[in-house]
Short mmCIF file of C-alpha atoms in Angstrom, two decimals:
data_model
loop_
_atom_site.label_atom_id
_atom_site.label_comp_id
_atom_site.label_asym_id
_atom_site.label_seq_id
_atom_site.Cartn_x
_atom_site.Cartn_y
_atom_site.Cartn_z
CA MET A 1 -22.70 -35.65 15.52
CA ARG A 2 -20.91 -37.88 17.86
CA ARG A 3 -21.37 -40.84 15.58
CA ARG A 4 -19.89 -38.83 12.85
CA LEU A 5 -16.91 -38.09 15.05
CA TYR A 6 -16.42 -41.84 15.52
CA ALA A 7 -16.67 -42.55 11.94
CA LEU A 8 -13.85 -40.05 11.28
CA ALA A 9 -11.73 -41.53 14.20
CA GLY A 10 -11.35 -44.87 12.18
CA PRO A 11 -9.62 -43.52 8.98
CA LEU A 12 -7.47 -41.19 11.14
CA ALA A 13 -6.17 -43.90 13.47
CA LEU A 14 -5.38 -45.91 10.48
CA ALA A 15 -3.59 -43.01 8.92
CA LEU A 16 -1.50 -42.62 11.92
CA ALA A 17 -0.64 -46.28 11.76
CA LEU A 18 1.43 -45.53 8.58
CA PRO A 19 4.75 -45.54 10.20
CA ALA A 20 4.30 -49.20 10.81
CA GLN A 21 5.43 -49.59 7.34
CA ALA A 22 8.66 -48.08 8.23
CA LEU A 23 9.06 -49.95 11.34
CA ALA A 24 8.56 -53.24 9.43
CA ALA A 25 11.59 -52.60 7.15
CA ASP A 26 14.79 -53.64 7.76
CA GLU A 27 16.52 -50.52 8.10
CA PRO A 28 15.00 -47.63 10.02
CA LYS A 29 14.60 -45.40 6.93
CA THR A 30 11.64 -44.01 5.27
CA ASP A 31 11.19 -42.01 2.11
CA PRO A 32 7.58 -40.52 1.56
CA THR A 33 8.45 -39.75 -1.82
CA LYS A 34 8.63 -43.48 -2.66
CA GLU A 35 4.79 -43.62 -2.19
CA PHE A 36 4.34 -41.93 -5.58
CA LEU A 37 6.34 -44.50 -7.57
CA LEU A 38 4.09 -46.60 -9.83
CA GLU A 39 5.15 -50.23 -9.84
CA PRO A 40 2.98 -52.55 -12.04
CA TRP A 41 0.86 -54.92 -10.01
CA ILE A 42 -0.23 -56.80 -13.11
CA LYS A 43 2.08 -56.51 -16.06
CA ILE A 44 0.59 -56.12 -19.49
CA PRO A 45 3.15 -56.38 -22.37
CA LYS A 46 3.78 -52.82 -23.90
CA ILE A 47 1.94 -51.93 -27.23
CA GLY A 48 4.64 -49.75 -28.74
CA PRO A 49 5.42 -46.99 -26.34
CA ILE A 50 2.22 -47.49 -24.37
CA ASP A 51 2.26 -49.38 -21.02
CA LEU A 52 -1.06 -50.55 -19.94
CA SER A 53 0.11 -52.36 -16.87
CA ILE A 54 -2.30 -52.17 -13.81
CA THR A 55 -0.57 -49.85 -11.21
CA LYS A 56 -1.78 -48.14 -8.17
CA GLY A 57 -2.94 -45.25 -10.13
CA VAL A 58 -5.10 -47.44 -12.39
CA PHE A 59 -6.53 -49.10 -9.36
CA TYR A 60 -7.66 -45.83 -7.82
CA LEU A 61 -9.34 -44.72 -11.12
CA LEU A 62 -11.04 -47.87 -11.44
CA LEU A 63 -12.27 -47.81 -7.75
CA SER A 64 -13.49 -44.09 -8.12
CA THR A 65 -15.50 -45.07 -11.41
CA THR A 66 -16.91 -48.21 -9.56
CA ILE A 67 -18.15 -45.97 -6.72
CA LEU A 68 -19.74 -43.44 -8.94
CA LEU A 69 -21.34 -45.97 -11.12
CA VAL A 70 -22.74 -48.16 -8.34
CA GLY A 71 -23.84 -45.14 -6.25
CA THR A 72 -25.68 -43.39 -9.08
CA LEU A 73 -27.31 -46.67 -10.41
CA LEU A 74 -28.50 -47.63 -6.96
CA VAL A 75 -30.18 -44.22 -6.48
CA VAL A 76 -31.45 -43.96 -10.09
CA ARG A 77 -33.06 -47.38 -10.05
CA HIS A 78 -35.18 -46.54 -6.92
CA LEU A 79 -36.06 -42.83 -7.30
CA ARG A 80 -38.37 -41.82 -4.47
CA LEU A 81 -40.54 -38.86 -4.20
CA HIS A 82 -39.40 -38.36 -0.50
CA PRO A 83 -35.74 -38.90 -0.83
CA ARG A 84 -33.91 -41.17 1.55
CA LYS A 85 -30.40 -40.25 2.73
CA LEU A 86 -28.25 -41.39 -0.39
CA GLN A 87 -30.89 -39.95 -2.84
CA ALA A 88 -30.93 -36.66 -0.89
CA PHE A 89 -26.95 -36.50 -0.85
CA VAL A 90 -26.80 -37.30 -4.55
CA GLU A 91 -29.69 -34.70 -5.09
CA ILE A 92 -27.65 -31.94 -3.09
CA VAL A 93 -24.52 -32.86 -5.25
CA TYR A 94 -26.50 -32.43 -8.31
CA ASP A 95 -27.98 -29.18 -7.39
CA PHE A 96 -24.63 -27.82 -6.40
CA SER A 97 -22.96 -28.73 -9.69
CA GLU A 98 -25.85 -27.48 -11.63
CA THR A 99 -26.05 -24.01 -9.90
CA GLN A 100 -22.45 -23.48 -8.87
CA ILE A 101 -20.66 -24.96 -11.82
CA GLY A 102 -23.21 -25.36 -14.79
CA ARG A 103 -25.17 -22.10 -14.56
CA ALA A 104 -22.22 -20.08 -13.33
CA SER A 105 -19.98 -20.67 -16.22
CA LEU A 106 -21.80 -21.83 -19.17
CA PRO A 107 -24.18 -19.85 -21.60
CA ALA A 108 -27.62 -20.89 -22.10
CA LYS A 109 -27.06 -22.16 -25.57
CA THR A 110 -24.12 -24.63 -24.69
CA TYR A 111 -25.64 -25.45 -21.25
CA THR A 112 -27.51 -28.65 -22.34
CA THR A 113 -24.68 -30.08 -24.31
CA TRP A 114 -21.83 -29.35 -21.88
CA PHE A 115 -23.28 -29.50 -18.43
CA PRO A 116 -23.24 -33.20 -18.19
CA TYR A 117 -19.42 -33.19 -19.08
CA LEU A 118 -18.63 -30.65 -16.42
CA ALA A 119 -20.70 -32.58 -13.90
CA THR A 120 -18.78 -35.87 -14.74
CA LEU A 121 -15.69 -34.07 -14.43
CA PHE A 122 -16.47 -32.61 -11.06
CA LEU A 123 -17.75 -35.92 -9.75
CA PHE A 124 -14.69 -37.69 -10.92
CA ILE A 125 -12.11 -35.62 -9.58
CA TRP A 126 -13.99 -35.02 -6.36
CA ILE A 127 -14.38 -38.85 -5.62
CA ASN A 128 -10.87 -39.36 -6.81
CA ASN A 129 -9.70 -36.65 -4.20
CA ILE A 130 -11.74 -37.96 -1.48
CA ILE A 131 -10.89 -41.65 -1.61
CA SER A 132 -7.25 -40.64 -1.95
CA TYR A 133 -7.37 -39.71 1.85
CA LEU A 134 -8.70 -43.13 2.99
CA PRO A 135 -5.90 -45.26 3.91
CA LEU A 136 -6.33 -48.52 1.50
CA PRO A 137 -4.01 -51.42 1.46
CA VAL A 138 -2.01 -50.41 -1.64
CA ASP A 139 1.44 -50.04 -0.62
CA THR A 140 3.08 -53.14 -2.10
CA GLU A 141 6.55 -52.34 -0.82
CA HIS A 142 6.05 -53.47 2.74
CA GLU A 143 3.64 -56.09 3.89
CA ILE A 144 2.03 -56.90 7.34
CA TRP A 145 2.05 -60.49 8.49
CA GLY A 146 3.57 -61.33 5.04
CA TRP A 147 0.65 -60.99 2.96
CA LEU A 148 -1.57 -57.88 3.61
CA PRO A 149 -0.05 -54.61 1.82
CA THR A 150 0.29 -51.79 4.36
CA PRO A 151 -2.34 -49.09 4.32
CA SER A 152 -1.15 -46.08 2.44
CA PHE A 153 -2.35 -42.99 0.47
CA TYR A 154 -2.35 -42.41 -3.20
CA ALA A 155 -4.28 -40.15 -5.27
CA ALA A 156 -4.75 -40.83 -8.95
CA THR A 157 -5.05 -36.96 -9.29
CA SER A 158 -1.60 -36.62 -7.83
CA ASN A 159 -0.27 -38.15 -11.17
CA LEU A 160 0.41 -35.52 -13.77
CA SER A 161 -0.72 -37.92 -16.69
CA VAL A 162 -4.32 -38.10 -15.11
CA THR A 163 -4.76 -34.43 -14.79
CA LEU A 164 -3.14 -33.67 -18.17
CA ALA A 165 -5.47 -36.21 -19.88
CA LEU A 166 -8.47 -34.34 -18.38
CA THR A 167 -7.12 -31.00 -19.27
CA LEU A 168 -6.51 -32.10 -22.88
CA VAL A 169 -10.24 -32.91 -23.05
CA THR A 170 -11.26 -29.68 -21.86
CA PHE A 171 -8.77 -27.92 -24.12
CA PHE A 172 -9.95 -29.60 -27.31
CA ALA A 173 -13.60 -29.34 -26.18
CA SER A 174 -13.20 -25.50 -25.69
CA HIS A 175 -11.92 -24.98 -29.41
CA TYR A 176 -14.51 -27.36 -30.67
CA VAL A 177 -17.24 -25.40 -29.05
CA GLY A 178 -15.83 -22.13 -30.21
CA ILE A 179 -15.40 -23.27 -33.92
CA GLN A 180 -19.01 -24.88 -33.59
CA ASN A 181 -20.70 -21.73 -32.44
CA ASN A 182 -18.69 -18.99 -34.29
CA GLY A 183 -17.27 -20.80 -37.35
CA VAL A 184 -13.66 -21.11 -37.94
CA ARG A 185 -12.99 -17.70 -39.10
CA GLY A 186 -15.29 -16.11 -36.39
CA TYR A 187 -13.65 -18.02 -33.73
CA PHE A 188 -9.96 -17.36 -34.56
CA LYS A 189 -11.03 -13.74 -35.18
CA SER A 190 -12.15 -13.29 -31.70
CA TRP A 191 -8.35 -13.98 -30.73
CA PHE A 192 -7.46 -10.75 -32.42
CA PRO A 193 -8.35 -7.44 -30.84
CA PRO A 194 -10.79 -5.36 -32.71
CA ILE A 195 -8.18 -2.65 -33.27
CA SER A 196 -6.01 -3.00 -36.37
CA GLY A 197 -2.33 -1.92 -36.59
CA PRO A 198 1.10 -3.03 -35.39
CA ILE A 199 -0.11 -3.65 -31.86
CA ASN A 200 -1.72 -7.07 -33.17
CA ILE A 201 1.78 -8.33 -33.51
CA LEU A 202 2.24 -8.01 -29.75
CA ILE A 203 -1.21 -9.31 -28.64
CA VAL A 204 -1.78 -12.12 -30.68
CA PRO A 205 1.24 -14.19 -29.54
CA LEU A 206 0.19 -13.28 -25.97
CA GLU A 207 -3.39 -14.76 -26.75
CA ILE A 208 -2.01 -17.92 -28.17
CA LEU A 209 0.40 -18.42 -25.32
CA SER A 210 -2.45 -17.91 -22.72
CA GLN A 211 -4.38 -20.54 -24.50
CA LEU A 212 -1.47 -22.91 -24.29
CA LEU A 213 -0.70 -21.99 -20.64
CA ARG A 214 -4.14 -23.03 -19.77
CA LEU A 215 -3.08 -26.48 -20.31
CA VAL A 216 -0.23 -26.20 -17.87
CA SER A 217 -2.07 -24.19 -15.11
CA LEU A 218 -5.12 -26.39 -15.10
CA SER A 219 -3.43 -29.61 -14.93
CA VAL A 220 -0.65 -28.70 -12.69
CA ARG A 221 -2.89 -26.98 -10.21
CA LEU A 222 -4.70 -30.17 -9.46
CA PHE A 223 -1.64 -32.40 -9.66
CA ALA A 224 0.53 -30.19 -7.33
CA ASN A 225 -2.21 -29.56 -4.78
CA MET A 226 -2.81 -33.33 -4.35
CA LEU A 227 0.74 -34.25 -4.48
CA ALA A 228 1.79 -31.65 -1.88
CA GLY A 229 -1.18 -32.43 0.25
CA HIS A 230 -0.22 -36.10 0.32
CA LEU A 231 3.40 -35.54 0.75
CA LEU A 232 2.82 -33.11 3.76
CA VAL A 233 0.81 -35.55 5.68
CA LEU A 234 3.18 -38.34 4.91
CA MET A 235 6.30 -36.30 5.63
CA CYS A 236 4.90 -35.26 9.09
CA VAL A 237 4.37 -38.73 10.00
CA SER A 238 7.65 -40.04 8.56
CA LEU A 239 9.50 -37.29 10.64
CA ILE A 240 9.40 -39.62 13.56
CA ILE A 241 11.38 -42.32 11.78
CA ILE A 242 13.68 -39.78 9.85
CA ILE A 243 14.77 -38.12 13.04
CA GLY A 244 14.65 -41.37 15.03
CA ASN A 245 13.07 -40.01 18.19
CA VAL A 246 9.63 -41.20 19.55
CA PHE A 247 9.02 -37.88 21.26
CA VAL A 248 8.89 -36.03 17.92
CA ALA A 249 5.49 -37.74 17.51
CA ALA A 250 4.10 -35.43 20.15
CA ALA A 251 4.57 -32.47 17.68
CA SER A 252 4.35 -34.03 14.28
CA ILE A 253 1.29 -36.19 14.92
CA PRO A 254 -1.07 -33.17 15.58
CA VAL A 255 0.40 -31.24 12.69
CA ALA A 256 -0.36 -34.39 10.42
CA VAL A 257 -3.88 -34.56 11.81
CA PHE A 258 -4.38 -30.86 11.31
CA PHE A 259 -3.02 -31.00 7.63
CA TYR A 260 -5.10 -34.30 7.00
CA CYS A 261 -8.36 -32.59 8.12
CA PHE A 262 -7.44 -29.48 6.19
CA GLU A 263 -6.66 -31.40 2.96
CA LEU A 264 -9.58 -33.59 3.22
CA VAL A 265 -12.29 -30.94 4.12
CA LEU A 266 -11.06 -28.06 2.01
CA VAL A 267 -8.49 -28.67 -0.60
CA ALA A 268 -9.80 -32.04 -1.98
CA ASN A 269 -13.32 -30.58 -2.48
CA LEU A 270 -12.04 -27.15 -3.64
CA GLN A 271 -9.76 -28.48 -6.33
CA ALA A 272 -12.40 -30.53 -7.96
CA PHE A 273 -14.70 -27.64 -7.86
CA ILE A 274 -12.16 -25.17 -9.33
CA PHE A 275 -11.08 -27.73 -12.14
CA ALA A 276 -14.73 -28.22 -13.26
CA LEU A 277 -15.59 -24.38 -13.03
CA LEU A 278 -12.52 -23.29 -14.95
CA SER A 279 -13.31 -25.93 -17.56
CA GLY A 280 -16.75 -24.54 -17.79
CA ILE A 281 -15.46 -20.85 -18.10
CA TYR A 282 -13.14 -21.94 -20.62
CA ILE A 283 -15.87 -23.63 -22.80
CA GLY A 284 -18.24 -20.84 -22.07
CA THR A 285 -16.00 -17.88 -23.24
CA ALA A 286 -14.97 -19.89 -26.35
CA ALA A 287 -18.70 -20.33 -27.25
CA GLU A 288 -19.39 -16.78 -26.74
CA PRO A 289 -16.24 -14.56 -27.11
CA HIS A 290 -16.11 -11.02 -25.67
CA HIS A 291 -14.68 -9.35 -28.58
CA MET B 1 38.15 -21.10 -0.50
CA ALA B 2 37.69 -24.59 -1.76
CA LEU B 3 34.39 -26.44 -1.31
CA GLU B 4 34.69 -29.87 0.14
CA GLY B 5 32.10 -32.57 0.03
CA ASN B 6 29.25 -33.22 -2.26
CA VAL B 7 28.59 -29.57 -3.59
CA ASN B 8 25.92 -30.90 -6.06
CA GLU B 9 23.84 -32.52 -3.32
CA ALA B 10 24.13 -29.46 -1.08
CA ALA B 11 23.00 -27.19 -4.05
CA GLN B 12 19.93 -29.46 -4.62
CA ASN B 13 18.91 -29.37 -1.00
CA LEU B 14 19.43 -25.57 -1.02
CA ALA B 15 17.24 -25.23 -4.10
CA LEU B 16 14.44 -27.31 -2.46
CA GLY B 17 14.41 -25.05 0.60
CA ILE B 18 15.03 -21.79 -0.83
CA GLY B 19 12.80 -22.14 -3.84
CA THR B 20 9.78 -23.27 -1.84
CA ALA B 21 10.43 -20.45 0.71
CA ILE B 22 10.62 -17.78 -1.82
CA GLY B 23 7.75 -19.29 -3.80
CA ALA B 24 5.45 -19.10 -0.74
CA ILE B 25 6.10 -15.37 -0.07
CA GLY B 26 4.05 -13.99 -2.97
CA PRO B 27 0.93 -16.23 -2.54
CA GLY B 28 1.10 -15.53 1.15
CA ILE B 29 0.81 -11.68 0.61
CA GLY B 30 -2.03 -12.62 -2.02
CA VAL B 31 -3.88 -14.87 0.34
CA GLY B 32 -3.84 -12.41 3.19
CA TYR B 33 -4.88 -9.45 0.92
CA LEU B 34 -7.75 -11.68 -0.55
CA ILE B 35 -9.06 -12.79 2.83
CA GLY B 36 -8.78 -9.22 4.22
CA LYS B 37 -10.69 -7.69 1.40
CA THR B 38 -13.39 -10.29 1.72
CA ILE B 39 -13.70 -9.61 5.43
CA GLU B 40 -13.78 -5.74 4.45
CA GLY B 41 -16.56 -6.49 2.04
CA VAL B 42 -18.44 -8.59 4.29
CA SER B 43 -18.40 -5.94 7.17
CA ARG B 44 -19.57 -3.27 4.65
CA GLN B 45 -22.34 -5.46 3.35
CA PRO B 46 -23.14 -8.41 5.54
CA GLU B 47 -25.89 -9.71 3.32
CA MET B 48 -23.33 -10.41 0.58
CA ARG B 49 -21.65 -12.89 2.82
CA GLY B 50 -22.59 -16.07 0.91
CA GLU B 51 -21.59 -14.66 -2.44
CA LEU B 52 -18.28 -13.24 -1.38
CA GLN B 53 -17.28 -16.21 0.27
CA GLY B 54 -17.80 -18.43 -2.93
CA LEU B 55 -15.54 -15.93 -4.83
CA MET B 56 -13.02 -15.92 -1.93
CA PHE B 57 -12.56 -19.64 -2.22
CA LEU B 58 -12.31 -19.52 -5.91
CA GLY B 59 -9.63 -16.92 -5.64
CA LEU B 60 -8.04 -18.84 -2.64
CA ALA B 61 -7.58 -21.84 -4.85
CA LEU B 62 -6.12 -19.97 -7.69
CA THR B 63 -3.53 -18.03 -5.56
CA GLU B 64 -2.69 -20.96 -3.51
CA ALA B 65 -1.89 -22.95 -6.44
CA ILE B 66 1.13 -20.68 -7.14
CA THR B 67 2.93 -21.88 -4.19
CA PHE B 68 2.73 -25.17 -5.43
CA TYR B 69 4.23 -24.40 -8.80
CA ALA B 70 7.29 -23.22 -6.99
CA LEU B 71 7.16 -26.30 -4.74
CA LEU B 72 7.04 -28.51 -7.95
CA MET B 73 9.88 -26.76 -9.70
CA SER B 74 11.88 -27.16 -6.39
CA PHE B 75 11.27 -30.87 -6.46
CA VAL B 76 12.35 -30.98 -10.05
CA ALA B 77 15.69 -29.39 -8.95
CA PHE B 78 16.05 -31.65 -6.09
CA PHE B 79 15.21 -35.01 -7.80
CA ILE B 80 16.50 -34.47 -11.36
CA GLY B 81 20.13 -34.85 -11.77
CA LYS B 82 20.80 -37.13 -8.76
#
């Protein structure tokens, strides 16, 4: 237990060293919202309107994918009957995603096809959320000793493009599953209430609207939670610079630590779980409509 | 009374503050109600604790997100048009 506390103290101390970046600047000004600007690190010429430059967000996406691939490959290549620590951890995560996400949301006939997607979604968002709270040297605006970028926070999931792309996959997957299982007519018929008459004119637009609003709610929920979480911690720490009084630290640093722990322990895990679970529910209800 | 100074900027600042504050009222009530009802349920049937807690966290995440929609729209008002 004590060792774990020490392990936590490292990232926390690094996180609290963040105002160093503002002190290093010429004018004593800091703007936490600038942390969310994406400046290309490696420029790749645009292909039409598509910009494929490597930015901070791309770096975080690649990092999380690498962690996932290396971690799972390490475990899968040396499977043991009596699991060691890493394997036991991966087994717990798998068990959780099977019982809490897969079995809870998908009907039996679509389970084998779509559980891998949900588990991947959960793990990808989860790892992204967790590594976003580790201070990594990614802030290219300021540098320590002239070469090392200052440690900073950024989450790939605090970018609307990433979450919207994930949501679009779920959106199209749910309609695909619906049409596959019920046929084109059967699926779109399930959008209509079983009663006929003029009330249909009222209900059908609502149903279509709710289908489209899923795109907004699912993507914005994850995006806004991560953005607000990072902004809150950064803002608490930057308050010292903005107000310009060292004694503000006595109040704002404990608040920052509290929100840091709250976001890392609760919100980061919960949002990944919610995103995967709601994706599963959308796919599951499309496969077996209630009507 | 004529307004002096940068009225646009003042309005944007007010939009950020008031928008976030009003947006936090509803979810605040919702989260309180949700957790209160969960406590009520657990005190009635303590053996259901695990299941109720799972449902509570699901509802918590869904309710809490509404605050952030308001926050997001306030940020849009704050940053766009500057």
